[in-house]
mmCIF file with all atom_site columns, C-alpha atoms in Angstrom:
data_model
loop_
_atom_site.group_PDB
_atom_site.id
_atom_site.type_symbol
_atom_site.label_atom_id
_atom_site.label_alt_id
_atom_site.label_comp_id
_atom_site.label_asym_id
_atom_site.label_entity_id
_atom_site.label_seq_id
_atom_site.pdbx_PDB_ins_code
_atom_site.Cartn_x
_atom_site.Cartn_y
_atom_site.Cartn_z
_atom_site.occupancy
_atom_site.B_iso_or_equiv
_atom_site.pdbx_formal_charge
_atom_site.auth_seq_id
_atom_site.auth_comp_id
_atom_site.auth_asym_id
_atom_site.auth_atom_id
_atom_site.pdbx_PDB_model_num
ATOM 1   C CA . GLN A 1 1   ? -5.131  -39.940 -35.935 1.00 93.00 ? 1   GLN A CA 1
ATOM 2   C CA . LEU A 1 2   ? -5.902  -36.252 -36.024 1.00 96.00 ? 2   LEU A CA 1
ATOM 3   C CA . GLN A 1 3   ? -7.667  -35.002 -39.121 1.00 97.00 ? 3   GLN A CA 1
ATOM 4   C CA . LEU A 1 4   ? -8.707  -31.544 -40.267 1.00 98.00 ? 4   LEU A CA 1
ATOM 5   C CA . GLN A 1 5   ? -11.485 -30.832 -42.752 1.00 98.00 ? 5   GLN A CA 1
ATOM 6   C CA . GLU A 1 6   ? -12.312 -27.472 -44.295 1.00 98.00 ? 6   GLU A CA 1
ATOM 7   C CA . SER A 1 7   ? -15.874 -26.643 -45.297 1.00 98.00 ? 7   SER A CA 1
ATOM 8   C CA . GLY A 1 8   ? -17.712 -23.677 -46.711 1.00 96.00 ? 8   GLY A CA 1
ATOM 9   C CA . PRO A 1 9   ? -18.977 -22.071 -49.933 1.00 97.00 ? 9   PRO A CA 1
ATOM 10  C CA . GLY A 1 10  ? -16.828 -22.538 -52.993 1.00 96.00 ? 10  GLY A CA 1
ATOM 11  C CA . LEU A 1 11  ? -18.053 -19.326 -54.604 1.00 98.00 ? 11  LEU A CA 1
ATOM 12  C CA . VAL A 1 12  ? -18.254 -15.902 -52.998 1.00 98.00 ? 12  VAL A CA 1
ATOM 13  C CA . LYS A 1 13  ? -19.301 -12.628 -54.624 1.00 98.00 ? 13  LYS A CA 1
ATOM 14  C CA . PRO A 1 14  ? -16.973 -9.611  -54.639 1.00 97.00 ? 14  PRO A CA 1
ATOM 15  C CA . SER A 1 15  ? -17.350 -7.325  -51.603 1.00 97.00 ? 15  SER A CA 1
ATOM 16  C CA . GLU A 1 16  ? -18.992 -10.115 -49.576 1.00 98.00 ? 16  GLU A CA 1
ATOM 17  C CA . THR A 1 17  ? -17.564 -12.092 -46.673 1.00 98.00 ? 17  THR A CA 1
ATOM 18  C CA . LEU A 1 18  ? -15.817 -15.422 -47.128 1.00 98.00 ? 18  LEU A CA 1
ATOM 19  C CA . SER A 1 19  ? -16.619 -17.876 -44.332 1.00 98.00 ? 19  SER A CA 1
ATOM 20  C CA . LEU A 1 20  ? -14.903 -21.212 -43.783 1.00 98.00 ? 20  LEU A CA 1
ATOM 21  C CA . THR A 1 21  ? -14.899 -23.743 -40.969 1.00 98.00 ? 21  THR A CA 1
ATOM 22  C CA . CYS A 1 22  ? -12.271 -26.318 -40.052 1.00 98.00 ? 22  CYS A CA 1
ATOM 23  C CA . THR A 1 23  ? -13.510 -29.379 -38.174 1.00 98.00 ? 23  THR A CA 1
ATOM 24  C CA . VAL A 1 24  ? -11.001 -31.231 -36.028 1.00 97.00 ? 24  VAL A CA 1
ATOM 25  C CA . SER A 1 25  ? -11.487 -34.972 -35.561 1.00 97.00 ? 25  SER A CA 1
ATOM 26  C CA . GLY A 1 26  ? -9.433  -37.581 -33.739 1.00 96.00 ? 26  GLY A CA 1
ATOM 27  C CA . GLY A 1 27  ? -8.233  -35.093 -31.149 1.00 94.00 ? 27  GLY A CA 1
ATOM 28  C CA . SER A 1 28  ? -9.237  -32.084 -29.090 1.00 94.00 ? 28  SER A CA 1
ATOM 29  C CA . ILE A 1 29  ? -8.964  -28.494 -30.261 1.00 95.00 ? 29  ILE A CA 1
ATOM 30  C CA . SER A 1 30  ? -8.659  -27.563 -26.579 1.00 95.00 ? 30  SER A CA 1
ATOM 31  C CA . SER A 1 31  ? -5.145  -28.936 -26.283 1.00 93.00 ? 31  SER A CA 1
ATOM 32  C CA . SER A 1 32  ? -2.730  -26.404 -24.776 1.00 93.00 ? 32  SER A CA 1
ATOM 33  C CA . SER A 1 33  ? 0.028   -27.644 -27.102 1.00 95.00 ? 33  SER A CA 1
ATOM 34  C CA . TYR A 1 34  ? -1.236  -26.290 -30.408 1.00 96.00 ? 34  TYR A CA 1
ATOM 35  C CA . TYR A 1 35  ? -2.300  -23.282 -32.414 1.00 95.00 ? 35  TYR A CA 1
ATOM 36  C CA . TRP A 1 36  ? -4.882  -23.698 -35.167 1.00 97.00 ? 36  TRP A CA 1
ATOM 37  C CA . GLY A 1 37  ? -4.305  -21.741 -38.333 1.00 97.00 ? 37  GLY A CA 1
ATOM 38  C CA . TRP A 1 38  ? -5.446  -20.783 -41.804 1.00 98.00 ? 38  TRP A CA 1
ATOM 39  C CA . ILE A 1 39  ? -3.169  -20.661 -44.841 1.00 98.00 ? 39  ILE A CA 1
ATOM 40  C CA . ARG A 1 40  ? -4.115  -19.872 -48.432 1.00 98.00 ? 40  ARG A CA 1
ATOM 41  C CA . GLN A 1 41  ? -2.606  -20.446 -51.859 1.00 98.00 ? 41  GLN A CA 1
ATOM 42  C CA . PRO A 1 42  ? -3.773  -18.472 -54.911 1.00 98.00 ? 42  PRO A CA 1
ATOM 43  C CA . PRO A 1 43  ? -3.748  -20.397 -58.192 1.00 97.00 ? 43  PRO A CA 1
ATOM 44  C CA . GLY A 1 44  ? -0.178  -21.006 -59.324 1.00 96.00 ? 44  GLY A CA 1
ATOM 45  C CA . LYS A 1 45  ? 1.278   -19.049 -56.397 1.00 97.00 ? 45  LYS A CA 1
ATOM 46  C CA . GLY A 1 46  ? 2.854   -19.675 -53.021 1.00 97.00 ? 46  GLY A CA 1
ATOM 47  C CA . LEU A 1 47  ? 1.544   -20.188 -49.518 1.00 98.00 ? 47  LEU A CA 1
ATOM 48  C CA . GLU A 1 48  ? 0.378   -17.264 -47.391 1.00 97.00 ? 48  GLU A CA 1
ATOM 49  C CA . TRP A 1 49  ? -0.234  -17.490 -43.662 1.00 97.00 ? 49  TRP A CA 1
ATOM 50  C CA . ILE A 1 50  ? -3.562  -15.816 -42.843 1.00 97.00 ? 50  ILE A CA 1
ATOM 51  C CA . GLY A 1 51  ? -3.706  -16.213 -39.090 1.00 96.00 ? 51  GLY A CA 1
ATOM 52  C CA . SER A 1 52  ? -3.915  -18.544 -36.119 1.00 96.00 ? 52  SER A CA 1
ATOM 53  C CA . ILE A 1 53  ? -5.919  -19.031 -32.947 1.00 96.00 ? 53  ILE A CA 1
ATOM 54  C CA . TYR A 1 54  ? -5.261  -20.677 -29.594 1.00 94.00 ? 54  TYR A CA 1
ATOM 55  C CA . TYR A 1 55  ? -8.016  -22.680 -27.912 1.00 91.00 ? 55  TYR A CA 1
ATOM 56  C CA . SER A 1 56  ? -8.375  -19.878 -25.346 1.00 92.00 ? 56  SER A CA 1
ATOM 57  C CA . GLY A 1 57  ? -9.366  -17.524 -28.153 1.00 93.00 ? 57  GLY A CA 1
ATOM 58  C CA . SER A 1 58  ? -6.103  -15.593 -28.538 1.00 94.00 ? 58  SER A CA 1
ATOM 59  C CA . THR A 1 59  ? -5.670  -14.638 -32.172 1.00 95.00 ? 59  THR A CA 1
ATOM 60  C CA . TYR A 1 60  ? -2.726  -13.746 -34.414 1.00 95.00 ? 60  TYR A CA 1
ATOM 61  C CA . TYR A 1 61  ? -3.135  -12.281 -37.894 1.00 95.00 ? 61  TYR A CA 1
ATOM 62  C CA . ASN A 1 62  ? -1.048  -11.539 -40.965 1.00 95.00 ? 62  ASN A CA 1
ATOM 63  C CA . PRO A 1 63  ? -0.612  -7.742  -40.835 1.00 93.00 ? 63  PRO A CA 1
ATOM 64  C CA . SER A 1 64  ? -1.483  -7.452  -44.522 1.00 94.00 ? 64  SER A CA 1
ATOM 65  C CA . LEU A 1 65  ? -4.902  -9.044  -43.945 1.00 96.00 ? 65  LEU A CA 1
ATOM 66  C CA . LYS A 1 66  ? -5.575  -8.062  -40.359 1.00 95.00 ? 66  LYS A CA 1
ATOM 67  C CA . SER A 1 67  ? -8.200  -5.423  -41.133 1.00 97.00 ? 67  SER A CA 1
ATOM 68  C CA . ARG A 1 68  ? -10.375 -7.979  -42.969 1.00 98.00 ? 68  ARG A CA 1
ATOM 69  C CA . VAL A 1 69  ? -9.791  -11.223 -41.036 1.00 98.00 ? 69  VAL A CA 1
ATOM 70  C CA . THR A 1 70  ? -11.521 -12.748 -38.048 1.00 98.00 ? 70  THR A CA 1
ATOM 71  C CA . ILE A 1 71  ? -10.643 -16.202 -36.732 1.00 98.00 ? 71  ILE A CA 1
ATOM 72  C CA . SER A 1 72  ? -12.748 -17.771 -34.009 1.00 97.00 ? 72  SER A CA 1
ATOM 73  C CA . VAL A 1 73  ? -12.899 -21.081 -32.153 1.00 97.00 ? 73  VAL A CA 1
ATOM 74  C CA . ASP A 1 74  ? -15.818 -23.195 -30.962 1.00 95.00 ? 74  ASP A CA 1
ATOM 75  C CA . THR A 1 75  ? -14.424 -25.743 -28.536 1.00 94.00 ? 75  THR A CA 1
ATOM 76  C CA . SER A 1 76  ? -17.837 -27.365 -28.022 1.00 95.00 ? 76  SER A CA 1
ATOM 77  C CA . LYS A 1 77  ? -17.909 -28.309 -31.703 1.00 96.00 ? 77  LYS A CA 1
ATOM 78  C CA . ASN A 1 78  ? -14.142 -28.880 -32.026 1.00 96.00 ? 78  ASN A CA 1
ATOM 79  C CA . GLN A 1 79  ? -14.069 -26.338 -34.837 1.00 97.00 ? 79  GLN A CA 1
ATOM 80  C CA . PHE A 1 80  ? -12.396 -23.080 -35.733 1.00 98.00 ? 80  PHE A CA 1
ATOM 81  C CA . SER A 1 81  ? -13.507 -20.639 -38.378 1.00 98.00 ? 81  SER A CA 1
ATOM 82  C CA . LEU A 1 82  ? -12.247 -17.988 -40.766 1.00 98.00 ? 82  LEU A CA 1
ATOM 83  C CA . LYS A 1 83  ? -14.072 -14.888 -41.932 1.00 98.00 ? 83  LYS A CA 1
ATOM 84  C CA . LEU A 1 84  ? -12.533 -12.657 -44.588 1.00 98.00 ? 84  LEU A CA 1
ATOM 85  C CA . SER A 1 85  ? -14.508 -9.545  -45.421 1.00 98.00 ? 85  SER A CA 1
ATOM 86  C CA . SER A 1 86  ? -14.715 -7.360  -48.520 1.00 98.00 ? 86  SER A CA 1
ATOM 87  C CA . VAL A 1 87  ? -13.297 -10.031 -50.782 1.00 98.00 ? 87  VAL A CA 1
ATOM 88  C CA . THR A 1 88  ? -12.001 -9.400  -54.286 1.00 98.00 ? 88  THR A CA 1
ATOM 89  C CA . ALA A 1 89  ? -10.748 -11.662 -57.058 1.00 98.00 ? 89  ALA A CA 1
ATOM 90  C CA . ALA A 1 90  ? -7.322  -11.531 -55.385 1.00 98.00 ? 90  ALA A CA 1
ATOM 91  C CA . ASP A 1 91  ? -8.763  -13.623 -52.545 1.00 98.00 ? 91  ASP A CA 1
ATOM 92  C CA . THR A 1 92  ? -9.453  -16.536 -54.892 1.00 98.00 ? 92  THR A CA 1
ATOM 93  C CA . ALA A 1 93  ? -7.336  -19.380 -53.531 1.00 98.00 ? 93  ALA A CA 1
ATOM 94  C CA . VAL A 1 94  ? -7.159  -22.809 -51.994 1.00 98.00 ? 94  VAL A CA 1
ATOM 95  C CA . TYR A 1 95  ? -7.672  -22.320 -48.269 1.00 98.00 ? 95  TYR A CA 1
ATOM 96  C CA . TYR A 1 96  ? -6.038  -24.753 -45.856 1.00 98.00 ? 96  TYR A CA 1
ATOM 97  C CA . CYS A 1 97  ? -6.449  -25.190 -42.139 1.00 98.00 ? 97  CYS A CA 1
ATOM 98  C CA . ALA A 1 98  ? -3.520  -26.591 -40.163 1.00 98.00 ? 98  ALA A CA 1
ATOM 99  C CA . ARG A 1 99  ? -2.283  -27.373 -36.660 1.00 98.00 ? 99  ARG A CA 1
ATOM 100 C CA . SER A 1 100 ? 0.897   -25.745 -35.337 1.00 96.00 ? 100 SER A CA 1
ATOM 101 C CA . ASP A 1 101 ? 2.878   -27.041 -32.397 1.00 94.00 ? 101 ASP A CA 1
ATOM 102 C CA . ILE A 1 102 ? 3.411   -24.144 -29.981 1.00 92.00 ? 102 ILE A CA 1
ATOM 103 C CA . SER A 1 103 ? 6.897   -25.362 -29.096 1.00 91.00 ? 103 SER A CA 1
ATOM 104 C CA . HIS A 1 104 ? 8.267   -24.995 -32.625 1.00 88.00 ? 104 HIS A CA 1
ATOM 105 C CA . TYR A 1 105 ? 5.474   -23.553 -34.807 1.00 90.00 ? 105 TYR A CA 1
ATOM 106 C CA . GLY A 1 106 ? 5.795   -26.289 -37.401 1.00 94.00 ? 106 GLY A CA 1
ATOM 107 C CA . MET A 1 107 ? 2.463   -27.071 -39.042 1.00 97.00 ? 107 MET A CA 1
ATOM 108 C CA . ASP A 1 108 ? 2.308   -30.833 -38.706 1.00 97.00 ? 108 ASP A CA 1
ATOM 109 C CA . VAL A 1 109 ? -1.288  -31.617 -39.650 1.00 98.00 ? 109 VAL A CA 1
ATOM 110 C CA . TRP A 1 110 ? -3.094  -30.067 -42.610 1.00 98.00 ? 110 TRP A CA 1
ATOM 111 C CA . GLY A 1 111 ? -6.557  -30.266 -44.067 1.00 98.00 ? 111 GLY A CA 1
ATOM 112 C CA . GLN A 1 112 ? -6.929  -31.228 -47.705 1.00 98.00 ? 112 GLN A CA 1
ATOM 113 C CA . GLY A 1 113 ? -7.774  -27.666 -48.680 1.00 98.00 ? 113 GLY A CA 1
ATOM 114 C CA . THR A 1 114 ? -10.877 -26.091 -50.142 1.00 98.00 ? 114 THR A CA 1
ATOM 115 C CA . THR A 1 115 ? -11.057 -23.907 -53.242 1.00 98.00 ? 115 THR A CA 1
ATOM 116 C CA . VAL A 1 116 ? -12.788 -20.570 -52.914 1.00 98.00 ? 116 VAL A CA 1
ATOM 117 C CA . THR A 1 117 ? -13.482 -18.502 -56.016 1.00 98.00 ? 117 THR A CA 1
ATOM 118 C CA . VAL A 1 118 ? -14.463 -14.857 -55.790 1.00 98.00 ? 118 VAL A CA 1
ATOM 119 C CA . SER A 1 119 ? -16.651 -13.985 -58.747 1.00 97.00 ? 119 SER A CA 1
ATOM 120 C CA . SER A 1 120 ? -19.972 -12.403 -59.511 1.00 95.00 ? 120 SER A CA 1
ATOM 121 C CA . GLN B 2 1   ? 5.992   -8.502  -42.848 1.00 64.00 ? 1   GLN B CA 1
ATOM 122 C CA . SER B 2 2   ? 7.730   -9.469  -46.096 1.00 78.00 ? 2   SER B CA 1
ATOM 123 C CA . ALA B 2 3   ? 7.883   -12.980 -47.484 1.00 89.00 ? 3   ALA B CA 1
ATOM 124 C CA . LEU B 2 4   ? 11.109  -14.883 -47.042 1.00 96.00 ? 4   LEU B CA 1
ATOM 125 C CA . THR B 2 5   ? 13.232  -15.133 -50.198 1.00 97.00 ? 5   THR B CA 1
ATOM 126 C CA . GLN B 2 6   ? 13.720  -18.467 -51.926 1.00 98.00 ? 6   GLN B CA 1
ATOM 127 C CA . PRO B 2 7   ? 15.073  -19.275 -55.394 1.00 98.00 ? 7   PRO B CA 1
ATOM 128 C CA . ALA B 2 8   ? 12.253  -19.872 -57.837 1.00 97.00 ? 8   ALA B CA 1
ATOM 129 C CA . SER B 2 9   ? 13.677  -23.156 -59.018 1.00 98.00 ? 9   SER B CA 1
ATOM 130 C CA . VAL B 2 10  ? 16.468  -25.657 -58.475 1.00 98.00 ? 10  VAL B CA 1
ATOM 131 C CA . SER B 2 11  ? 17.253  -28.902 -60.236 1.00 97.00 ? 11  SER B CA 1
ATOM 132 C CA . GLY B 2 12  ? 19.396  -31.954 -59.816 1.00 97.00 ? 12  GLY B CA 1
ATOM 133 C CA . SER B 2 13  ? 19.924  -35.456 -61.139 1.00 97.00 ? 13  SER B CA 1
ATOM 134 C CA . PRO B 2 14  ? 18.951  -38.615 -59.286 1.00 97.00 ? 14  PRO B CA 1
ATOM 135 C CA . GLY B 2 15  ? 21.476  -39.420 -56.571 1.00 97.00 ? 15  GLY B CA 1
ATOM 136 C CA . GLN B 2 16  ? 22.811  -35.876 -56.359 1.00 97.00 ? 16  GLN B CA 1
ATOM 137 C CA . SER B 2 17  ? 22.340  -33.386 -53.537 1.00 98.00 ? 17  SER B CA 1
ATOM 138 C CA . ILE B 2 18  ? 20.671  -30.000 -53.766 1.00 98.00 ? 18  ILE B CA 1
ATOM 139 C CA . THR B 2 19  ? 20.286  -27.110 -51.348 1.00 98.00 ? 19  THR B CA 1
ATOM 140 C CA . ILE B 2 20  ? 17.445  -24.599 -51.208 1.00 98.00 ? 20  ILE B CA 1
ATOM 141 C CA . SER B 2 21  ? 18.088  -21.324 -49.444 1.00 98.00 ? 21  SER B CA 1
ATOM 142 C CA . CYS B 2 22  ? 15.607  -19.217 -47.509 1.00 98.00 ? 22  CYS B CA 1
ATOM 143 C CA . THR B 2 23  ? 16.648  -15.668 -46.657 1.00 98.00 ? 23  THR B CA 1
ATOM 144 C CA . GLY B 2 24  ? 14.831  -13.598 -44.097 1.00 96.00 ? 24  GLY B CA 1
ATOM 145 C CA . THR B 2 25  ? 15.765  -10.800 -41.740 1.00 94.00 ? 25  THR B CA 1
ATOM 146 C CA . SER B 2 26  ? 16.923  -10.255 -38.193 1.00 92.00 ? 26  SER B CA 1
ATOM 147 C CA . SER B 2 27  ? 13.229  -10.079 -37.256 1.00 91.00 ? 27  SER B CA 1
ATOM 148 C CA . ASP B 2 28  ? 12.435  -13.628 -38.283 1.00 94.00 ? 28  ASP B CA 1
ATOM 149 C CA . VAL B 2 29  ? 14.978  -16.212 -39.491 1.00 95.00 ? 29  VAL B CA 1
ATOM 150 C CA . GLY B 2 30  ? 17.887  -14.443 -37.851 1.00 95.00 ? 30  GLY B CA 1
ATOM 151 C CA . SER B 2 31  ? 16.266  -14.105 -34.442 1.00 93.00 ? 31  SER B CA 1
ATOM 152 C CA . TYR B 2 32  ? 14.746  -17.531 -33.944 1.00 93.00 ? 32  TYR B CA 1
ATOM 153 C CA . ASN B 2 33  ? 15.717  -21.129 -34.621 1.00 93.00 ? 33  ASN B CA 1
ATOM 154 C CA . LEU B 2 34  ? 12.134  -21.795 -35.672 1.00 96.00 ? 34  LEU B CA 1
ATOM 155 C CA . VAL B 2 35  ? 12.269  -22.375 -39.403 1.00 97.00 ? 35  VAL B CA 1
ATOM 156 C CA . SER B 2 36  ? 10.148  -25.124 -40.883 1.00 98.00 ? 36  SER B CA 1
ATOM 157 C CA . TRP B 2 37  ? 10.191  -26.590 -44.382 1.00 98.00 ? 37  TRP B CA 1
ATOM 158 C CA . TYR B 2 38  ? 7.264   -28.006 -46.337 1.00 98.00 ? 38  TYR B CA 1
ATOM 159 C CA . GLN B 2 39  ? 7.035   -30.228 -49.395 1.00 98.00 ? 39  GLN B CA 1
ATOM 160 C CA . GLN B 2 40  ? 4.034   -29.835 -51.678 1.00 98.00 ? 40  GLN B CA 1
ATOM 161 C CA . HIS B 2 41  ? 3.200   -32.062 -54.593 1.00 98.00 ? 41  HIS B CA 1
ATOM 162 C CA . PRO B 2 42  ? 0.748   -30.764 -57.224 1.00 97.00 ? 42  PRO B CA 1
ATOM 163 C CA . GLY B 2 43  ? -2.826  -30.709 -55.985 1.00 96.00 ? 43  GLY B CA 1
ATOM 164 C CA . LYS B 2 44  ? -1.837  -31.844 -52.506 1.00 98.00 ? 44  LYS B CA 1
ATOM 165 C CA . ALA B 2 45  ? -1.609  -30.209 -49.109 1.00 98.00 ? 45  ALA B CA 1
ATOM 166 C CA . PRO B 2 46  ? 1.852   -29.250 -47.865 1.00 98.00 ? 46  PRO B CA 1
ATOM 167 C CA . LYS B 2 47  ? 3.766   -31.744 -45.716 1.00 98.00 ? 47  LYS B CA 1
ATOM 168 C CA . LEU B 2 48  ? 6.059   -30.797 -42.852 1.00 98.00 ? 48  LEU B CA 1
ATOM 169 C CA . MET B 2 49  ? 9.602   -31.995 -43.606 1.00 98.00 ? 49  MET B CA 1
ATOM 170 C CA . ILE B 2 50  ? 11.763  -30.027 -41.153 1.00 98.00 ? 50  ILE B CA 1
ATOM 171 C CA . TYR B 2 51  ? 10.938  -28.055 -38.016 1.00 97.00 ? 51  TYR B CA 1
ATOM 172 C CA . GLU B 2 52  ? 13.016  -26.030 -35.568 1.00 97.00 ? 52  GLU B CA 1
ATOM 173 C CA . GLY B 2 53  ? 15.542  -25.534 -38.326 1.00 96.00 ? 53  GLY B CA 1
ATOM 174 C CA . SER B 2 54  ? 16.941  -29.045 -38.455 1.00 97.00 ? 54  SER B CA 1
ATOM 175 C CA . LYS B 2 55  ? 14.600  -31.571 -36.840 1.00 97.00 ? 55  LYS B CA 1
ATOM 176 C CA . ARG B 2 56  ? 12.705  -34.182 -38.848 1.00 97.00 ? 56  ARG B CA 1
ATOM 177 C CA . PRO B 2 57  ? 9.196   -35.360 -37.963 1.00 96.00 ? 57  PRO B CA 1
ATOM 178 C CA . SER B 2 58  ? 8.737   -39.084 -37.592 1.00 96.00 ? 58  SER B CA 1
ATOM 179 C CA . GLY B 2 59  ? 8.567   -40.750 -40.970 1.00 96.00 ? 59  GLY B CA 1
ATOM 180 C CA . VAL B 2 60  ? 10.529  -38.142 -42.924 1.00 98.00 ? 60  VAL B CA 1
ATOM 181 C CA . SER B 2 61  ? 13.577  -39.523 -44.691 1.00 97.00 ? 61  SER B CA 1
ATOM 182 C CA . ASN B 2 62  ? 16.986  -38.647 -43.270 1.00 97.00 ? 62  ASN B CA 1
ATOM 183 C CA . ARG B 2 63  ? 17.904  -37.543 -46.792 1.00 98.00 ? 63  ARG B CA 1
ATOM 184 C CA . PHE B 2 64  ? 16.275  -34.235 -45.787 1.00 98.00 ? 64  PHE B CA 1
ATOM 185 C CA . SER B 2 65  ? 18.264  -31.953 -43.537 1.00 98.00 ? 65  SER B CA 1
ATOM 186 C CA . GLY B 2 66  ? 18.093  -28.323 -42.453 1.00 98.00 ? 66  GLY B CA 1
ATOM 187 C CA . SER B 2 67  ? 20.508  -25.705 -41.223 1.00 97.00 ? 67  SER B CA 1
ATOM 188 C CA . LYS B 2 68  ? 20.798  -21.976 -40.582 1.00 97.00 ? 68  LYS B CA 1
ATOM 189 C CA . SER B 2 69  ? 23.441  -19.305 -40.784 1.00 96.00 ? 69  SER B CA 1
ATOM 190 C CA . GLY B 2 70  ? 22.590  -15.753 -39.850 1.00 96.00 ? 70  GLY B CA 1
ATOM 191 C CA . ASN B 2 71  ? 19.430  -14.667 -41.652 1.00 97.00 ? 71  ASN B CA 1
ATOM 192 C CA . THR B 2 72  ? 19.486  -17.598 -44.089 1.00 98.00 ? 72  THR B CA 1
ATOM 193 C CA . ALA B 2 73  ? 18.084  -21.080 -43.558 1.00 98.00 ? 73  ALA B CA 1
ATOM 194 C CA . SER B 2 74  ? 18.775  -23.966 -45.898 1.00 98.00 ? 74  SER B CA 1
ATOM 195 C CA . LEU B 2 75  ? 17.183  -27.263 -46.829 1.00 98.00 ? 75  LEU B CA 1
ATOM 196 C CA . THR B 2 76  ? 19.428  -29.961 -48.261 1.00 98.00 ? 76  THR B CA 1
ATOM 197 C CA . ILE B 2 77  ? 18.124  -33.055 -49.990 1.00 98.00 ? 77  ILE B CA 1
ATOM 198 C CA . SER B 2 78  ? 20.707  -35.758 -50.556 1.00 98.00 ? 78  SER B CA 1
ATOM 199 C CA . GLY B 2 79  ? 20.430  -38.791 -52.804 1.00 97.00 ? 79  GLY B CA 1
ATOM 200 C CA . LEU B 2 80  ? 17.762  -37.120 -54.959 1.00 98.00 ? 80  LEU B CA 1
ATOM 201 C CA . GLN B 2 81  ? 14.903  -39.337 -56.010 1.00 98.00 ? 81  GLN B CA 1
ATOM 202 C CA . ALA B 2 82  ? 12.204  -38.787 -58.599 1.00 97.00 ? 82  ALA B CA 1
ATOM 203 C CA . GLU B 2 83  ? 9.574   -38.542 -55.853 1.00 97.00 ? 83  GLU B CA 1
ATOM 204 C CA . ASP B 2 84  ? 11.367  -35.518 -54.385 1.00 98.00 ? 84  ASP B CA 1
ATOM 205 C CA . GLU B 2 85  ? 10.214  -33.439 -57.345 1.00 98.00 ? 85  GLU B CA 1
ATOM 206 C CA . ALA B 2 86  ? 7.836   -30.951 -55.741 1.00 98.00 ? 86  ALA B CA 1
ATOM 207 C CA . ASP B 2 87  ? 7.526   -27.392 -54.489 1.00 98.00 ? 87  ASP B CA 1
ATOM 208 C CA . TYR B 2 88  ? 9.311   -26.559 -51.246 1.00 98.00 ? 88  TYR B CA 1
ATOM 209 C CA . TYR B 2 89  ? 8.415   -23.735 -48.877 1.00 98.00 ? 89  TYR B CA 1
ATOM 210 C CA . CYS B 2 90  ? 10.240  -22.391 -45.877 1.00 98.00 ? 90  CYS B CA 1
ATOM 211 C CA . CYS B 2 91  ? 8.395   -20.723 -43.015 1.00 97.00 ? 91  CYS B CA 1
ATOM 212 C CA . SER B 2 92  ? 9.724   -18.847 -40.023 1.00 96.00 ? 92  SER B CA 1
ATOM 213 C CA . TYR B 2 93  ? 8.362   -17.736 -36.699 1.00 94.00 ? 93  TYR B CA 1
ATOM 214 C CA . ALA B 2 94  ? 8.241   -13.943 -36.882 1.00 92.00 ? 94  ALA B CA 1
ATOM 215 C CA . GLY B 2 95  ? 7.344   -12.825 -33.399 1.00 89.00 ? 95  GLY B CA 1
ATOM 216 C CA . SER B 2 96  ? 4.568   -13.005 -30.858 1.00 83.00 ? 96  SER B CA 1
ATOM 217 C CA . SER B 2 97  ? 2.019   -11.015 -32.861 1.00 81.00 ? 97  SER B CA 1
ATOM 218 C CA . THR B 2 98  ? 2.720   -12.067 -36.453 1.00 82.00 ? 98  THR B CA 1
ATOM 219 C CA . LEU B 2 99  ? 3.688   -15.669 -35.723 1.00 87.00 ? 99  LEU B CA 1
ATOM 220 C CA . GLU B 2 100 ? 4.462   -17.000 -39.208 1.00 94.00 ? 100 GLU B CA 1
ATOM 221 C CA . VAL B 2 101 ? 5.900   -15.880 -42.549 1.00 96.00 ? 101 VAL B CA 1
ATOM 222 C CA . PHE B 2 102 ? 6.357   -18.106 -45.588 1.00 97.00 ? 102 PHE B CA 1
ATOM 223 C CA . GLY B 2 103 ? 8.915   -18.041 -48.348 1.00 97.00 ? 103 GLY B CA 1
ATOM 224 C CA . GLY B 2 104 ? 7.818   -17.699 -51.942 1.00 97.00 ? 104 GLY B CA 1
ATOM 225 C CA . GLY B 2 105 ? 8.495   -21.349 -52.713 1.00 97.00 ? 105 GLY B CA 1
ATOM 226 C CA . THR B 2 106 ? 11.039  -23.254 -54.793 1.00 98.00 ? 106 THR B CA 1
ATOM 227 C CA . LYS B 2 107 ? 10.224  -25.715 -57.531 1.00 98.00 ? 107 LYS B CA 1
ATOM 228 C CA . LEU B 2 108 ? 12.556  -28.707 -57.446 1.00 98.00 ? 108 LEU B CA 1
ATOM 229 C CA . THR B 2 109 ? 13.002  -30.574 -60.703 1.00 98.00 ? 109 THR B CA 1
ATOM 230 C CA . VAL B 2 110 ? 14.673  -33.980 -60.719 1.00 97.00 ? 110 VAL B CA 1
ATOM 231 C CA . LEU B 2 111 ? 16.275  -34.313 -64.129 1.00 94.00 ? 111 LEU B CA 1
#
């Protein structure tokens, strides 16, 4: 059974870079059938798609975050990562990683989520 | 890329049916039959309930159904149960560069 697990610092200072990793277990990140994505949810608010990556390294970003986001993949470790630069309090959120089927883009497997707070 | 529009809240009594709408544009919902719906209980990760507009993943109750007309997708839950009380989000494919756009979410209350 495929599982995703987010990891990274829970507290980031304003203007610094948020870095998170999603570890995939029970399956291969190198499957040609899936995208691997990041989604966030600020406290009390809705879901926001941040971006996705294919195992080949092709990336897709939310236009509103594109200038600050980098998503990368490490197939040798079965992991993909998120970097969000120049963070502010508005980036405080629960960050989820998820798998999307490329045939229909539904996100069928999610990590449990990790809370990141931006504060000095 | 603007978020899809959902009602903030809907409610219904046990056994009744409710419908949640999700309005996009001709660039997302209207152009592709690739709308998915997610259920999220408090403190939990979202769960895929509908994909490709109307298909249910294995294990999802057939009380959940999806449809689309023009730029608006809909999720219908029949035979409401207390456990259906949750937040529901729609999401649409939005093209080869943007990929995904979510709705703002709808809180379902079972009275």
